[in-house]
XYZ file of C-alpha atoms in Angstrom:
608
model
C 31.528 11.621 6.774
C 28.142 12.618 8.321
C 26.028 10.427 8.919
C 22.202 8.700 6.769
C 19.053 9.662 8.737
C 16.279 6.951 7.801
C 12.369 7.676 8.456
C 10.190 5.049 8.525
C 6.789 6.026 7.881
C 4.297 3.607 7.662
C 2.200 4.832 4.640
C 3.130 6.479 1.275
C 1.002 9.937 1.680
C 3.104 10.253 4.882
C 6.249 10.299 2.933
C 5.000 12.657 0.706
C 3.900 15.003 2.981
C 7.422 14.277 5.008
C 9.091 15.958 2.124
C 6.735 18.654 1.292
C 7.589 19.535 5.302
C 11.404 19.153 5.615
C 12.075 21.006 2.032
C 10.172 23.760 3.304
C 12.740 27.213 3.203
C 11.603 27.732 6.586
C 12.394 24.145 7.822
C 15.473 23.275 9.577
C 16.038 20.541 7.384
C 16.253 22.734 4.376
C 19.339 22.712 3.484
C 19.491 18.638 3.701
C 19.207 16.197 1.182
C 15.580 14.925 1.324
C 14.720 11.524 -0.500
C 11.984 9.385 -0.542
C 11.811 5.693 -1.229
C 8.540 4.160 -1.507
C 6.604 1.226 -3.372
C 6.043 3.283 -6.419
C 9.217 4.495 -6.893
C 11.670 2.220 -9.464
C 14.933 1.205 -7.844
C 16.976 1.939 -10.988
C 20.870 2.983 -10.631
C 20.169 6.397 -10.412
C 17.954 6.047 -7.722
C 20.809 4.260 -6.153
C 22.916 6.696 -6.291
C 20.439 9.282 -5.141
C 20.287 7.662 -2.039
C 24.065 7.216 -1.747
C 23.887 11.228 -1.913
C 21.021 11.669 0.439
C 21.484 12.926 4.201
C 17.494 11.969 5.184
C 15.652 8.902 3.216
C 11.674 8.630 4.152
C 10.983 4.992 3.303
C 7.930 2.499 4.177
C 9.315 -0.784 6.225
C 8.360 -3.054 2.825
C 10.602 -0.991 1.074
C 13.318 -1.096 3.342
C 12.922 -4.810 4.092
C 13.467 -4.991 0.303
C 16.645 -2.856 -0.066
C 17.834 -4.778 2.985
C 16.676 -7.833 1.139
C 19.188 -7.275 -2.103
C 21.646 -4.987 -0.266
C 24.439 -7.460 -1.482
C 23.018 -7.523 -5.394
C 22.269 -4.064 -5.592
C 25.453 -2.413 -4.684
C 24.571 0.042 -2.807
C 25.825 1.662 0.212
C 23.686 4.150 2.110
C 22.295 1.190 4.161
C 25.717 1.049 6.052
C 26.122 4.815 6.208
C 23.350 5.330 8.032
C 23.854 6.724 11.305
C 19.411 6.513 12.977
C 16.537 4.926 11.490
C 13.320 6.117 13.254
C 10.138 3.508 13.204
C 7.383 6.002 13.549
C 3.794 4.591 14.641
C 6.138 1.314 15.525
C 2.977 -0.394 17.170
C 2.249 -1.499 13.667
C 4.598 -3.932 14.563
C 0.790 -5.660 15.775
C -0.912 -5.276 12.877
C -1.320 -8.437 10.520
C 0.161 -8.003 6.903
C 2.216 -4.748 8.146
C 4.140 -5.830 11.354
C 6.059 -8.808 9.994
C 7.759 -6.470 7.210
C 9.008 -3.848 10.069
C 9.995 -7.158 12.306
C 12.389 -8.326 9.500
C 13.202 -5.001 8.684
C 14.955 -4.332 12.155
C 16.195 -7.895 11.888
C 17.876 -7.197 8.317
C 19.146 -3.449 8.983
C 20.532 -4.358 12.305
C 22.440 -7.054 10.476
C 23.727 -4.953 7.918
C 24.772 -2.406 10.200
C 25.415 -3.160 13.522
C 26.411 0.238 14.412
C 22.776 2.161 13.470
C 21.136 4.027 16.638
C 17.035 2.463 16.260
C 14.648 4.583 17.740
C 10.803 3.814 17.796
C 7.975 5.947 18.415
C 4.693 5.145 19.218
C 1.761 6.791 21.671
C 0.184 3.058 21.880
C 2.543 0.485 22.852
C 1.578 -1.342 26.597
C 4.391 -3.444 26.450
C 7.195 -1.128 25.919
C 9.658 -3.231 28.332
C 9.290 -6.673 26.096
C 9.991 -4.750 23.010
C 13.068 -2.972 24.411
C 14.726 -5.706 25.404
C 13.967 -7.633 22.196
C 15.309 -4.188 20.766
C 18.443 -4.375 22.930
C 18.770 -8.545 21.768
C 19.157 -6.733 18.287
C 21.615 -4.412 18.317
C 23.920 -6.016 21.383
C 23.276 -2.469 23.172
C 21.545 -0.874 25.962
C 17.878 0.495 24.776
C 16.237 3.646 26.625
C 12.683 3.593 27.115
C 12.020 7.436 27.277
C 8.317 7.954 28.347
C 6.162 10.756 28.567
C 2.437 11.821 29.303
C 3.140 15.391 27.656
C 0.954 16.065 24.748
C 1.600 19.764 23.177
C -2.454 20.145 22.558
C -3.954 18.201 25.607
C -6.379 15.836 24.320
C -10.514 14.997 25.517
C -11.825 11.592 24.941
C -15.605 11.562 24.809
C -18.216 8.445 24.588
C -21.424 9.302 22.591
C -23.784 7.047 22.962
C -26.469 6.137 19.501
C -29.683 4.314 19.909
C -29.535 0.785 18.352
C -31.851 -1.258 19.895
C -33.425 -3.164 18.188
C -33.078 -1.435 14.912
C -31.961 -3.158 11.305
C -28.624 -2.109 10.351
C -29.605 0.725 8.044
C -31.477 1.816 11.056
C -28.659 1.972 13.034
C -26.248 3.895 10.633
C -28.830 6.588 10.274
C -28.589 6.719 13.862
C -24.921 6.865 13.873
C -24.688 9.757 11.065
C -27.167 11.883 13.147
C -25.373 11.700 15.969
C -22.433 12.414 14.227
C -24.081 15.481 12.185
C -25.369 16.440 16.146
C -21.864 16.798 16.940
C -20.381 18.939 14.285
C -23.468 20.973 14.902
C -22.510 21.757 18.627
C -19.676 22.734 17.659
C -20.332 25.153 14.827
C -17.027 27.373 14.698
C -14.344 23.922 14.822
C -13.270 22.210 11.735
C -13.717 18.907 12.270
C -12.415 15.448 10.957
C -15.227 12.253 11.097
C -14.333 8.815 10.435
C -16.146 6.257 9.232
C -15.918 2.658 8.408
C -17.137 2.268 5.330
C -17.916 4.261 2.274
C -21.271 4.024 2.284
C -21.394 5.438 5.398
C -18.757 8.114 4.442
C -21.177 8.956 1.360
C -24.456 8.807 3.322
C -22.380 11.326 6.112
C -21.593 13.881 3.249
C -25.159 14.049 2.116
C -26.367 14.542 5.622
C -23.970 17.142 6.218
C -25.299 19.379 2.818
C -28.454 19.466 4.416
C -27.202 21.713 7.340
C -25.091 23.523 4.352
C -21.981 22.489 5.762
C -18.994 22.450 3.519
C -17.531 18.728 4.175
C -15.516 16.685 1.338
C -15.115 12.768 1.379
C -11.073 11.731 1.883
C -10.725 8.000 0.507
C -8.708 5.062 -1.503
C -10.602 6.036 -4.717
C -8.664 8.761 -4.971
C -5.660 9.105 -6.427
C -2.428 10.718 -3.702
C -2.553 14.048 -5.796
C -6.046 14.271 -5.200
C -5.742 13.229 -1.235
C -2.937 15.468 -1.158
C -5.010 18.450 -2.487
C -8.168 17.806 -0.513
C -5.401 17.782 2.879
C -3.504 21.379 1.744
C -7.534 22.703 0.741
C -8.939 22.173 4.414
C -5.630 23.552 6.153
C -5.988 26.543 4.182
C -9.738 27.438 3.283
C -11.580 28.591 6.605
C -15.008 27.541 4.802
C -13.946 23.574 4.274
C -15.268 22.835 8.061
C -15.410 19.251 8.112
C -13.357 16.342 6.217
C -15.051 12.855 6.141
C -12.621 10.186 6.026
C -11.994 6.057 6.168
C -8.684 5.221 7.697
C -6.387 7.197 4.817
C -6.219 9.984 7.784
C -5.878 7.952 10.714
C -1.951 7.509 10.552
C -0.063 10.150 11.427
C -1.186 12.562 9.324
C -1.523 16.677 10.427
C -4.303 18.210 9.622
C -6.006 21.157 11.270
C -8.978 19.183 13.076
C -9.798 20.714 16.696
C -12.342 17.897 17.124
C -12.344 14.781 15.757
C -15.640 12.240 15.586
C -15.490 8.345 14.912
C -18.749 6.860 13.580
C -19.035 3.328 15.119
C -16.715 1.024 16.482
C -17.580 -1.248 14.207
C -16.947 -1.884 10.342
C -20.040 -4.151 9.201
C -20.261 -7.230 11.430
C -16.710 -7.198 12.449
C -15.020 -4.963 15.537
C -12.463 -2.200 14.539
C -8.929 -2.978 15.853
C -8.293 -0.831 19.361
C -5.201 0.326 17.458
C -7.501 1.789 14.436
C -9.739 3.859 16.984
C -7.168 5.308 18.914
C -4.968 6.478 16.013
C -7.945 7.972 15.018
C -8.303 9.733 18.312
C -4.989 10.776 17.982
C -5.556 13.612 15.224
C -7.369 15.772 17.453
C -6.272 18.874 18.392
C -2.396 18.810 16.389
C 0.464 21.490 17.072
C 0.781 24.455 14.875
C -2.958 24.489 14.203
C -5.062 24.101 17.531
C -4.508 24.534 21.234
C -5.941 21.512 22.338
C -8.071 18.798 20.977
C -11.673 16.487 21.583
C -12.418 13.206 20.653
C -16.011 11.211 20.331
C -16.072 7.900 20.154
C -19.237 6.662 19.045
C -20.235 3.915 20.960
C -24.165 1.829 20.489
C -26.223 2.310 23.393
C -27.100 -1.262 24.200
C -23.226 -1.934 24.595
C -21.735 0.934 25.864
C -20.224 -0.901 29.027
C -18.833 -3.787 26.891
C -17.509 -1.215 24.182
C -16.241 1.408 26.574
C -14.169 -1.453 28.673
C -12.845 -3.006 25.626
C -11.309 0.267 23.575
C -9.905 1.273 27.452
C -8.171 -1.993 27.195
C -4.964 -1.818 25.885
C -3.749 -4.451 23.772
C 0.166 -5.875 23.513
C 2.085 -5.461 20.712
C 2.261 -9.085 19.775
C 4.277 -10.427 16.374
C 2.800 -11.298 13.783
C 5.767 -13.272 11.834
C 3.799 -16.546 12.500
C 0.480 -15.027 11.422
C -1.409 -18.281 10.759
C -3.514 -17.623 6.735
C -5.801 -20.556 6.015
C -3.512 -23.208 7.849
C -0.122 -21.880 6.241
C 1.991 -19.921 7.759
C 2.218 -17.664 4.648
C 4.017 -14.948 5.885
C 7.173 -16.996 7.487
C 7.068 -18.205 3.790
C 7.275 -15.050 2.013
C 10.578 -14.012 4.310
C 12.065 -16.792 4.814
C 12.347 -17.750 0.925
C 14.609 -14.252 0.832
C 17.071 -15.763 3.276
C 17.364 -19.311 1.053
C 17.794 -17.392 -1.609
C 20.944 -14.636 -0.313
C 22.353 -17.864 1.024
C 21.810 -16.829 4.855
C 19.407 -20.333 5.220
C 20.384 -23.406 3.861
C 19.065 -26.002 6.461
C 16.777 -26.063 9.467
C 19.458 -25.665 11.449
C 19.895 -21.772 9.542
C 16.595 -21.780 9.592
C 15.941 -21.952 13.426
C 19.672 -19.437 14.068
C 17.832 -16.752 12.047
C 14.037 -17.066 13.531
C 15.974 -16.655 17.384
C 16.708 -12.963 16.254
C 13.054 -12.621 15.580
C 10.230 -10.827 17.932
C 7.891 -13.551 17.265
C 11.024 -16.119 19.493
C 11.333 -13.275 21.977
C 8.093 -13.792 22.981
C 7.904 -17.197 23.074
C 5.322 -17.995 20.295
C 5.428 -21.706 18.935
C 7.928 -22.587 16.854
C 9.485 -26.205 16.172
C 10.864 -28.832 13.573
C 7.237 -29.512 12.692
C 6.535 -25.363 11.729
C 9.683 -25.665 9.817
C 8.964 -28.429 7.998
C 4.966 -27.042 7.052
C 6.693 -23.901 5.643
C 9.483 -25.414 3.675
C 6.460 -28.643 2.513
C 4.680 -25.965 1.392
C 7.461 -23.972 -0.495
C 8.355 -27.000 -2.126
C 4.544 -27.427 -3.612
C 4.593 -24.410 -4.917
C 7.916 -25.238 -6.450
C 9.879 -22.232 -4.694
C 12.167 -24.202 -2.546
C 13.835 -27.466 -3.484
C 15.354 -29.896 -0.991
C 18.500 -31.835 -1.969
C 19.220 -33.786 1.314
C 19.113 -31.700 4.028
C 19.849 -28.505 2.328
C 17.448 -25.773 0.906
C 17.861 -23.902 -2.392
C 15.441 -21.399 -4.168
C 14.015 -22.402 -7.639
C 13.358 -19.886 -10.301
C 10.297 -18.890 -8.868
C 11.739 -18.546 -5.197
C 14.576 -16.529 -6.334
C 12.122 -13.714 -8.513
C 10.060 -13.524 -5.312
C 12.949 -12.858 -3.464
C 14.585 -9.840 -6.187
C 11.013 -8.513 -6.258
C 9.802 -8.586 -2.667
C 6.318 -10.502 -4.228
C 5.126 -13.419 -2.837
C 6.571 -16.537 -3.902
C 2.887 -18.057 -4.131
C 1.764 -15.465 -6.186
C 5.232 -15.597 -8.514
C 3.933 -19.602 -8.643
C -0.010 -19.014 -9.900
C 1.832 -16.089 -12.294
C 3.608 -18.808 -13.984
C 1.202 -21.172 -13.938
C -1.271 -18.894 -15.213
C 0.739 -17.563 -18.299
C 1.674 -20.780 -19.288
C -1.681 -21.954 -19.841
C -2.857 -18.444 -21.465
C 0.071 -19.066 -24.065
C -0.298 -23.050 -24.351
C -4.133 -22.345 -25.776
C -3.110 -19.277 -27.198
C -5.360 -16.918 -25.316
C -2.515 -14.407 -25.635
C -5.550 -11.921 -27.525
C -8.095 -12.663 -25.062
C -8.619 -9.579 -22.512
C -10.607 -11.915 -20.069
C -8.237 -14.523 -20.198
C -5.433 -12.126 -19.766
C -7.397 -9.861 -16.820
C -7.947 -13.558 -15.032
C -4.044 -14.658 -15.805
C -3.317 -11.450 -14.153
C -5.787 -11.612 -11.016
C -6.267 -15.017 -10.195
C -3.546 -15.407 -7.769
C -2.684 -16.571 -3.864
C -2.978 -12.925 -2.402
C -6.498 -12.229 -4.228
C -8.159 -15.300 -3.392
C -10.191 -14.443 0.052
C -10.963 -11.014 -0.064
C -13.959 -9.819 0.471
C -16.845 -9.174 -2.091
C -19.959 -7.323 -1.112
C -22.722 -6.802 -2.819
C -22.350 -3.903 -4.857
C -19.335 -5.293 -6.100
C -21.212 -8.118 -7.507
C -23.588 -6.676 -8.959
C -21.173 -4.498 -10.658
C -18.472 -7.460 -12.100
C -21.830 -9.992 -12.923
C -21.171 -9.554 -16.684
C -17.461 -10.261 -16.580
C -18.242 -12.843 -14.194
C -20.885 -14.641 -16.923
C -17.896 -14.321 -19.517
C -15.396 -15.925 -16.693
C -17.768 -18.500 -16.091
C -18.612 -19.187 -19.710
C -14.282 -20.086 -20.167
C -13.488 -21.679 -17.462
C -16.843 -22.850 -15.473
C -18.782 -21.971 -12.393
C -16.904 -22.085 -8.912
C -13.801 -22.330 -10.883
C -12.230 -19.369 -9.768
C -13.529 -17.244 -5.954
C -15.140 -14.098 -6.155
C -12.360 -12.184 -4.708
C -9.868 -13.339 -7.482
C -13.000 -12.280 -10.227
C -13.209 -9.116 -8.964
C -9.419 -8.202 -8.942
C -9.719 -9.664 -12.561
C -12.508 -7.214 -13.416
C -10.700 -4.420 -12.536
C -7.599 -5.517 -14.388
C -9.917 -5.917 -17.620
C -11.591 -2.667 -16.781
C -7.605 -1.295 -17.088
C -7.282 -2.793 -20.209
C -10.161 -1.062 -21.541
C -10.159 1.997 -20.510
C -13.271 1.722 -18.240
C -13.714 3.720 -15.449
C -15.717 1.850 -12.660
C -16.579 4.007 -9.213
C -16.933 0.904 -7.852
C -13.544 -0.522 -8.224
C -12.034 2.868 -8.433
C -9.853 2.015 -5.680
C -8.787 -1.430 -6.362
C -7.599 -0.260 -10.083
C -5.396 2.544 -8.435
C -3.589 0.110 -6.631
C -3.332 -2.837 -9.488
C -2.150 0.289 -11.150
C 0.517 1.252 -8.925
C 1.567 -2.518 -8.847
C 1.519 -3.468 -12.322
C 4.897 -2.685 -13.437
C 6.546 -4.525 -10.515
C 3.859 -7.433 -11.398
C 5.133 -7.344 -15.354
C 8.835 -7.163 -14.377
C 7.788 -10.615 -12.063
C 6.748 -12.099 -15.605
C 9.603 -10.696 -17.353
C 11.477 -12.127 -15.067
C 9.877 -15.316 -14.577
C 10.248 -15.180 -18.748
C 13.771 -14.665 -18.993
C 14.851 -17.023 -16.200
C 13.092 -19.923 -17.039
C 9.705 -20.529 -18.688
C 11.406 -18.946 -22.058
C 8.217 -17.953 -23.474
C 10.266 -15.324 -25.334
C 7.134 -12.862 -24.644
C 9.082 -9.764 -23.528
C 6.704 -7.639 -26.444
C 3.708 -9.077 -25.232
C 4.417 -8.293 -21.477
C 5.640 -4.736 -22.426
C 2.391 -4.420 -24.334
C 0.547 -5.286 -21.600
C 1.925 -3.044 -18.872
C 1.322 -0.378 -21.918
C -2.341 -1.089 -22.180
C -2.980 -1.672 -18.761
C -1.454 2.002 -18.059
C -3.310 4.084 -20.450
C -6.596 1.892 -20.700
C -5.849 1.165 -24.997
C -6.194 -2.040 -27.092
C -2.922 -2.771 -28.724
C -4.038 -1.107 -31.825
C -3.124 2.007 -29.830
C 0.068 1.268 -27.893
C 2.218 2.423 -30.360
C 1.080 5.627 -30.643
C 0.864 5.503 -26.501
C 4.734 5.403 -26.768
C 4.790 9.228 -27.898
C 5.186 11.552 -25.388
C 2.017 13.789 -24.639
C -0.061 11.335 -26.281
C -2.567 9.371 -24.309
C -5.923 6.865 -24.776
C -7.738 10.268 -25.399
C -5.287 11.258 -27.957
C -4.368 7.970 -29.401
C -7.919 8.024 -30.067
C -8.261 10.939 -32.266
C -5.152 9.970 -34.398
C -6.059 6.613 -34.693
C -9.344 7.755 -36.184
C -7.675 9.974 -38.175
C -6.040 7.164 -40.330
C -2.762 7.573 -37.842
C -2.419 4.137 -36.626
C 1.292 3.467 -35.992
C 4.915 5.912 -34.911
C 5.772 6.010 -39.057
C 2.066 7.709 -39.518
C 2.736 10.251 -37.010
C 6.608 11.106 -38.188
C 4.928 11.757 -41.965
C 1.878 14.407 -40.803
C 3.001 17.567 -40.816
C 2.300 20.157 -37.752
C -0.434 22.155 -38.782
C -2.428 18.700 -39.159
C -1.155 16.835 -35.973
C -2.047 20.245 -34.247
C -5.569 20.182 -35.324
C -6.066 16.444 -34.586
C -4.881 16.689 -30.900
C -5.801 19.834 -30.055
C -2.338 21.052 -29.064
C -0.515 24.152 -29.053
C 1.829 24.670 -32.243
C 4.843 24.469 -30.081
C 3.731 21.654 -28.371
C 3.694 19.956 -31.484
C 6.800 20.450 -32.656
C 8.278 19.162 -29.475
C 6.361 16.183 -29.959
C 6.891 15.324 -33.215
C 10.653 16.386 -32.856
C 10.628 13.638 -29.780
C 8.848 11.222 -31.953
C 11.030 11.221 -34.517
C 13.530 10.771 -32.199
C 12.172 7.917 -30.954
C 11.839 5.795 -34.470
C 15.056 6.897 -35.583
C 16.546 4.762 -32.455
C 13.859 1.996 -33.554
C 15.968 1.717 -36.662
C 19.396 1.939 -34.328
């Protein structure tokens, strides 16, 4: 049989635009089997069995940490048929809250299958040697470093210097924009791709750029992948879009048609950009297919440019990040090695020490002892995700859903805690206590609120107060509970834009973790309420409207209408005849039918 190919890629746009490439007629991979396995894609059966048909599977390392995770309970097999698995930009392996999943992914797949070729890539990794022969530890097998200086569009690095003095900060961004602006000007016949560090800046960059009528657009997290995706295939194609503003959503590994490329600042606020950030960022100057070579500027503040210049020339180890050390706890350690207790691969310290000596993190000699052990499995055990009987580990409820669901088992703990209490003081019909049930959890807790964001949650922060009390709950946790609440309502916040596209994206795995969580063992017998929820949190309806949500083609606009209409429930829709349903959603006749033939459908199984 031939052989699995496995890409790792570390974001999901990548993967998209990994498949747009290799299905391409003209692409040598055409007549391959192309799948792609990413967060928001369900791991049903068929999916499963997709995969078991696929010759090349595009994944991100969390979601092949996870398959590795429940390769046993899922039945599947194209993890052992699986012949390479490339780690592309594999210097993430550095970068806190991303490293640690491709670490244990290596660890897992080489496991699994002992026989799989690894190969990483990276154009930013000093300590190549230490990682091979971590690498080589691994798989019991020589490892290759192959290294090259060859870039196929040779690449200028240039240091701009801004004035900052002893300007206020607003001062110094203006600065930093006209430079930028100066740049793009020089350079009048290049397309060009600027990064900045925040949006603000991004926003202040566009409006700059207008002035000088130059045709820029604004690439960010707002936006939805489609419309990232469309914005990326409009500047490859229309000679007129010269420049594309973007925060980091371009920085890794994406192609795009840039000759020159300009990063605004060094810094993002108060706090230095990562070396790693600036030079992927460097890095999409000047690509194949589209330019011959490629120019850089780094724009560095005037009063620092020794200091700055010195640093970013530095280069920086790839270090693990496995015992990344979150508020005392060592919070990732926790999240992996609950997965192990759970599969049955840890059951003591003694386990628990075997399987940390194939890690990255004990290749290179970081700390790690009885007493680390103990904090992690102490701290398991308060959350009530590990139990100790003797000297052996097992998972609880909550330890084993965190493990099926690749969440963390702190999170899975506040979930249950949380729901509990909303269904104990029957708050089940309260949208703020649900949107706080929801976001007040371990992984929300420190962000970061500025203060925009404040200003623009201060009303559902009164009504948070008002249940609970003041100081009850941080900030960060408020605002992720805003934007849940702004789901459930159908409000559309620019603000939080961004951070309700990706509570989006998560929300069915997080209402499958409470289904779970449900059905294993806090038997609330609330399986309608949570499939309510992930209904209303979807489409942006009270739960007036989630039945008619369940129709195909109808929506919150839609639902809307009907609902006005005196059309309040499936049995309401099934009686109206086309001409009238037609009128009221402002559909095609034949469009309809098809609906009302589906919806009928669908009630006739109700009564099944």
């Amino acid at each position: 049989n031939q052989l699995k190919l496995i890409w790792i890629t570390p974001i999901k746009a990548l993967a998209k635009e990994k498949e747009i490439d290799w299905t391409d007629p003209a692409h040598h991979f055409k007549d391959l089997k192309i799948s792609i396995c990413t967060g928001d894609y369900r791991f049903t059966p068929q999916r499963v069995k997709e995969l078991d048909n696929s010759d090349v599977i595009v994944m991100t390392p969390e979601m092949l940490a996870s398959r590795c995770r429940n390769a046993t309970s899922e039945r599947s097999n194209f993890l052992k048929e699986i012949g390479t698995i490339v780690f592309d930009e594999s210097h993430l392996l550095t970068v806190p809250s991303r490293g640690d999943h491709i670490e244990i992914a290596l660890m897992k797949m080489t496991e699994i299958n002992p026989n799989v070729r690894v190969v990483l890539l990276s154009a930013t990794m000093p300590n190549v040697d230490e990682i091979c022969h971590w690498v080589s530890k691994l798989t019991n097998r020589d490892t290759y470093f192959l290294e090259s200086t060859y870039r196929p569009c040779p690449l200028g690095i240039h240091y701009e210097k801004y004035y900052d003095g002893d300007k206020k900060y607003e001062d110094k961004e203006r600065e930093k924009i006209a430079t930028a602006v100066g740049v793009v000007n020089y350079y009048s016949d290049d397309k060009f791709l600027v990064f900045v560090h925040t949006k603000r800046t991004g926003q202040a960059l566009i409006e700059a750029l207008k002035h000088y009528k130059i045709h820029s657009e604004f690439h960010n997290a707002d936006q939805g992948l489609e419309k990232r995706l469309t914005l990326e295939k409009k500047f490859k194609t229309d000679p007129e879009f010269r420049v594309m503003v973007s925060t980091s959503t371009l920085a890794w590994g994406c192609n795009l048609p840039a000759r020159r490329v300009v990063i605004v600042g060094v810094d993002r606020g108060m706090t230095p950009v990562e070396n790693y950030d600036i030079w992927q960022m460097v890095g999409r100057a000047g690509r194949p297919a589209f330019d011959p070579r490629g120019d850089a500027y780094i724009l560095v503040p005037e009063s620092r440019e020794k200091e700055v210049v010195a640093k970013l020339k530095k280069k920086t180890p790839i270090m693990s990040q496995l015992l990344e050390d979150v508020g005392g706890h060592h919070k990732t350690l926790a999240f992996h090695i609950v997965s192990e207790i759970h599969h049955g691969h840890v059951k003591t310290r003694v386990g628990f020490h075997k399987w940390f000596r194939r890690s990255l993190a004990h290749h290179q000699n970081h700390s790690f002892n009885d007493e680390t052990i103990d904090k992690v499995i102490d701290l398991l055990v308060k959350y009530r995700a590990v139990e100790v009987s003797g000297e052996e580990y097992k998972v609880t409820s909550v330890g084993t859903v965190a493990s099926m669901f690749y969440f963390s088992p702190f999170d899975v703990a506040d979930l249950r805690t949380n729901f509990k209490n909303l269904f104990d003081k029957g708050l089940k019909n309260d949208d703020v206590a649900l949107a706080l049930a929801l976001g007040n959890i371990d992984s929300h807790r420190f962000g970061i609120v500025n203060k925009h964001e404040k200003s623009e949650m201060a009303l559902f922060q009164r009504k948070v107060e008002l249940a609970v009390g003041k100081g009850a709950v941080t900030d960060s946790c408020i605002k992720v509970a805003c934007g849940y609440y702004n789901m459930l309502n159908g409000i559309e916040n620019a603000t939080f834009s961004a951070l309700q596209s990706g509570l989006r994206n998560d929300c069915e795995r997080t209402l499958e973790v409470l289904g779970a969580l449900d059905g294993m063992a806090a038997k609330w017998n609330e399986s309608d309420y949570f499939k309510t929820a992930k209904m209303r949190l979807n489409y942006g309806v009270g739960s007036h409207l989630v039945e008619l949500c369940q129709i195909p083609n109808i929506g919150r606009v839609r639902a809307e209408k009907l609902y006005k209409a005196k059309v309040k429930n499936l049995e309401d829709f099934t009686k109206l005849d086309e001409g009238t349903l037609s009128v009221i959603m402002n559909m095609s006749k034949e469009k309809t039918a098809e609906t009302l033939a589906e919806a009928r459908t669908i009630r006739l199984r109700s009564f099944m």
